[in-house]
mmCIF file of C-alpha atoms in Angstrom:
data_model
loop_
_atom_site.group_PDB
_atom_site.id
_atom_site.type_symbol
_atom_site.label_atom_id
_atom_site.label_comp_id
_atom_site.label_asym_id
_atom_site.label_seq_id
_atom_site.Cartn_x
_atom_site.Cartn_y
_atom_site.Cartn_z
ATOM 1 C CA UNK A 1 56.294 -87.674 56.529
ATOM 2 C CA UNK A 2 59.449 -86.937 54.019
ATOM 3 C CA UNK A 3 60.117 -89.680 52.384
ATOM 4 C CA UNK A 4 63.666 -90.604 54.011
ATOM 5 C CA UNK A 5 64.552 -93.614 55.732
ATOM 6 C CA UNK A 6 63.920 -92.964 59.391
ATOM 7 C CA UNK A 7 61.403 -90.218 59.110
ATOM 8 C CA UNK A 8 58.390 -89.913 61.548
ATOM 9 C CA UNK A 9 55.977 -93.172 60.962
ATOM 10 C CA UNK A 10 52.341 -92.756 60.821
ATOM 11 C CA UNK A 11 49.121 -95.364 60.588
ATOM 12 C CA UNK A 12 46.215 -93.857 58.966
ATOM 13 C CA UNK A 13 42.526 -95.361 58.840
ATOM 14 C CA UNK A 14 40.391 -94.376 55.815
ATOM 15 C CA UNK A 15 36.823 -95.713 55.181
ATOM 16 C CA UNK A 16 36.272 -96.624 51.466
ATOM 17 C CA UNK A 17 32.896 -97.674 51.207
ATOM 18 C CA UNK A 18 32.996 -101.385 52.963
ATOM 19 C CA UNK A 19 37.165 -101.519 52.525
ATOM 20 C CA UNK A 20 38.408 -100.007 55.890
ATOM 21 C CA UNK A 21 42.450 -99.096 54.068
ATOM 22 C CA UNK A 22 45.445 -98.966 56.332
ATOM 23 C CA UNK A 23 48.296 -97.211 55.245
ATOM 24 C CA UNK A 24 51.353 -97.611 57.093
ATOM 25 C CA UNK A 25 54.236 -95.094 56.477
ATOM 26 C CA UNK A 26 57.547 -94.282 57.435
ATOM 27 C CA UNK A 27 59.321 -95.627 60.532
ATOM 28 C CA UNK A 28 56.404 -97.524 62.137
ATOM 29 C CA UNK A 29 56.748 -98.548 65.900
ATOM 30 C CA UNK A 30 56.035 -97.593 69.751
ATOM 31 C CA UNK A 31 54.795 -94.429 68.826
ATOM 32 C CA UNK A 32 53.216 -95.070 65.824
ATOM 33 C CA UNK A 33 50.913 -98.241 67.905
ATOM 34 C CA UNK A 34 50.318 -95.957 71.107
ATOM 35 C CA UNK A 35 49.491 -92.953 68.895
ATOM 36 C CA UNK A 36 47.993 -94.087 65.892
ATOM 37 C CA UNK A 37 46.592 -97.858 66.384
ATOM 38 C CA UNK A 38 43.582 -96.864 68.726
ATOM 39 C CA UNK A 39 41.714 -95.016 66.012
ATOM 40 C CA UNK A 40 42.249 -98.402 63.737
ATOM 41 C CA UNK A 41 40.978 -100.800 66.628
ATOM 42 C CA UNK A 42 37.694 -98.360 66.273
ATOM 43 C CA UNK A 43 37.460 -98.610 62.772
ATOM 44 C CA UNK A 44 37.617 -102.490 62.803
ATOM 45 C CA UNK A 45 34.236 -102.282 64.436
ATOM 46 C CA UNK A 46 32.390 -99.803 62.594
ATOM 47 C CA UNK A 47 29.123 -100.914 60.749
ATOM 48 C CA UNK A 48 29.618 -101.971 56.604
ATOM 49 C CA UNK A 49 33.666 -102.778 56.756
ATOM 50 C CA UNK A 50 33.695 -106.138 54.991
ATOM 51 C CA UNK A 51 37.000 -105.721 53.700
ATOM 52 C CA UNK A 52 40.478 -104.796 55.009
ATOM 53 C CA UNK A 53 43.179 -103.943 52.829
ATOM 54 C CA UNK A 54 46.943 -102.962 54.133
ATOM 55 C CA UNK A 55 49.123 -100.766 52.197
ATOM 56 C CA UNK A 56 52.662 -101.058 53.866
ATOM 57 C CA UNK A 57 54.689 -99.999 50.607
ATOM 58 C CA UNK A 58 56.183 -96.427 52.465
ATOM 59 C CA UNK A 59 57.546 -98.497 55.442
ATOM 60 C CA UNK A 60 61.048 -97.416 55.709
ATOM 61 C CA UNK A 61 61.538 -99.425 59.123
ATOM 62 C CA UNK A 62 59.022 -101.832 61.119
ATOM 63 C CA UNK A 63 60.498 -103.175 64.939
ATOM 64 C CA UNK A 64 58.739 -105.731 66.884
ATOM 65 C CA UNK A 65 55.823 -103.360 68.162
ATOM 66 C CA UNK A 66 55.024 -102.642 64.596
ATOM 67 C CA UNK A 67 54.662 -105.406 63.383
ATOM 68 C CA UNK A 68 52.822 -106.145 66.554
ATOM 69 C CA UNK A 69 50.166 -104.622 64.819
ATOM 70 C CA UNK A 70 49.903 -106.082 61.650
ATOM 71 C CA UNK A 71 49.765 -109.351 63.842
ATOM 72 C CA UNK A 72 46.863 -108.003 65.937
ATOM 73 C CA UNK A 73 45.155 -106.824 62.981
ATOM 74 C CA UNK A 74 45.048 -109.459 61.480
ATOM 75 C CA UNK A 75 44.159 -111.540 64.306
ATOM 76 C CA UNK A 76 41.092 -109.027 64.917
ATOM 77 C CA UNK A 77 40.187 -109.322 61.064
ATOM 78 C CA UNK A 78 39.784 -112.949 61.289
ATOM 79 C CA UNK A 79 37.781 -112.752 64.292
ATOM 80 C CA UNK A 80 35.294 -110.479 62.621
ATOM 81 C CA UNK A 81 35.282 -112.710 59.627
ATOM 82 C CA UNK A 82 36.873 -109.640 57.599
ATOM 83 C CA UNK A 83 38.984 -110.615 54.486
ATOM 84 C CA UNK A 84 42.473 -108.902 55.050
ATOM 85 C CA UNK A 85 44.962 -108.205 52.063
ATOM 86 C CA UNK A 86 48.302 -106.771 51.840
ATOM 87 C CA UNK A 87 47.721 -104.527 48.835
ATOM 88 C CA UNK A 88 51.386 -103.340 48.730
ATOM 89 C CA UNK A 89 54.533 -103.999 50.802
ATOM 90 C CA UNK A 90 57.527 -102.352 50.871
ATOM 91 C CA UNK A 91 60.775 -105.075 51.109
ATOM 92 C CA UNK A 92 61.610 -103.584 54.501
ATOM 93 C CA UNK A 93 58.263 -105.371 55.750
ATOM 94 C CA UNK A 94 58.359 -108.276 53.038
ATOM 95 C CA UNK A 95 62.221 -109.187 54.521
ATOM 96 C CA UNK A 96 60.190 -109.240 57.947
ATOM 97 C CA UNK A 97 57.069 -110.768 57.109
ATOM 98 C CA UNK A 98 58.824 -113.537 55.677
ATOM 99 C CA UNK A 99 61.532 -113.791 58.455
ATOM 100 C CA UNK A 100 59.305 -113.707 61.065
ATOM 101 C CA UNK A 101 57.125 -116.762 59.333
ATOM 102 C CA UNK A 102 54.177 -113.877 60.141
ATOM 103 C CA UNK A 103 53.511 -113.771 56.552
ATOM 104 C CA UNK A 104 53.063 -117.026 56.198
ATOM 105 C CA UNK A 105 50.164 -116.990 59.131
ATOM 106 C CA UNK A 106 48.181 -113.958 57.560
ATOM 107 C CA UNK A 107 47.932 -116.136 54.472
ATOM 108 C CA UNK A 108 46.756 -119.109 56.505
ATOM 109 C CA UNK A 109 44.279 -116.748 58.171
ATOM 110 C CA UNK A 110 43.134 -115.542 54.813
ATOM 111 C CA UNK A 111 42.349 -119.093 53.381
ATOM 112 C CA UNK A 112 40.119 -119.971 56.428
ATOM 113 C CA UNK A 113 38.098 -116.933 55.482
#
């Protein structure tokens, strides 16, 4: 990944102790969910994650099958009973977050857990 608006997207998975962190990067969408997402859906179930944390702040462009995604992880999170936080946006996915009322529904799934 460059930097630039448009460049390749990526989704990596990183154990830190009990947070499982999510960075999102770059121009996140079919490819980045067929290619990337599996090894995330994985990670959800490992043994000692207690804590999800997101980390969306090098988005440069999120379509509806990335944030397809955030929606399932989150989703999946809440299922497990796993607290999930957006540590850092950037306003590309803020704009659609809010637009999309998705936001607004993480936030409820947060409070119920």
């Amino acid at each position: 990944m460059n930097g630039r608006p448009g460049s390749e997207g990526r989704l990596d998975v990183h154990a830190e102790g009990p947070v499982l962190r999510v960075v999102l990067t770059g121009a996140v969408d079919l490819v980045v969910r067929e290619r990337d997402a599996p090894a995330l859906w994985r990670a959800l179930d490992a043994p000692g994650v207690h804590d999800v944390q997101v980390d969306a702040s090098g988005v440069t462009f999120l379509d509806s099958t990335g944030l397809s995604v955030l929606v399932r992880l989150a989703r999946d999170a809440a299922e497990r009973g796993l607290p999930l936080r957006m540590a850092a946006v950037s306003p590309r996915v803020a704009d659609l977050l809010e637009q999309t009322g998705v936001g607004d529904w993480m936030a409820t799934l947060a409070d119920v857990h």
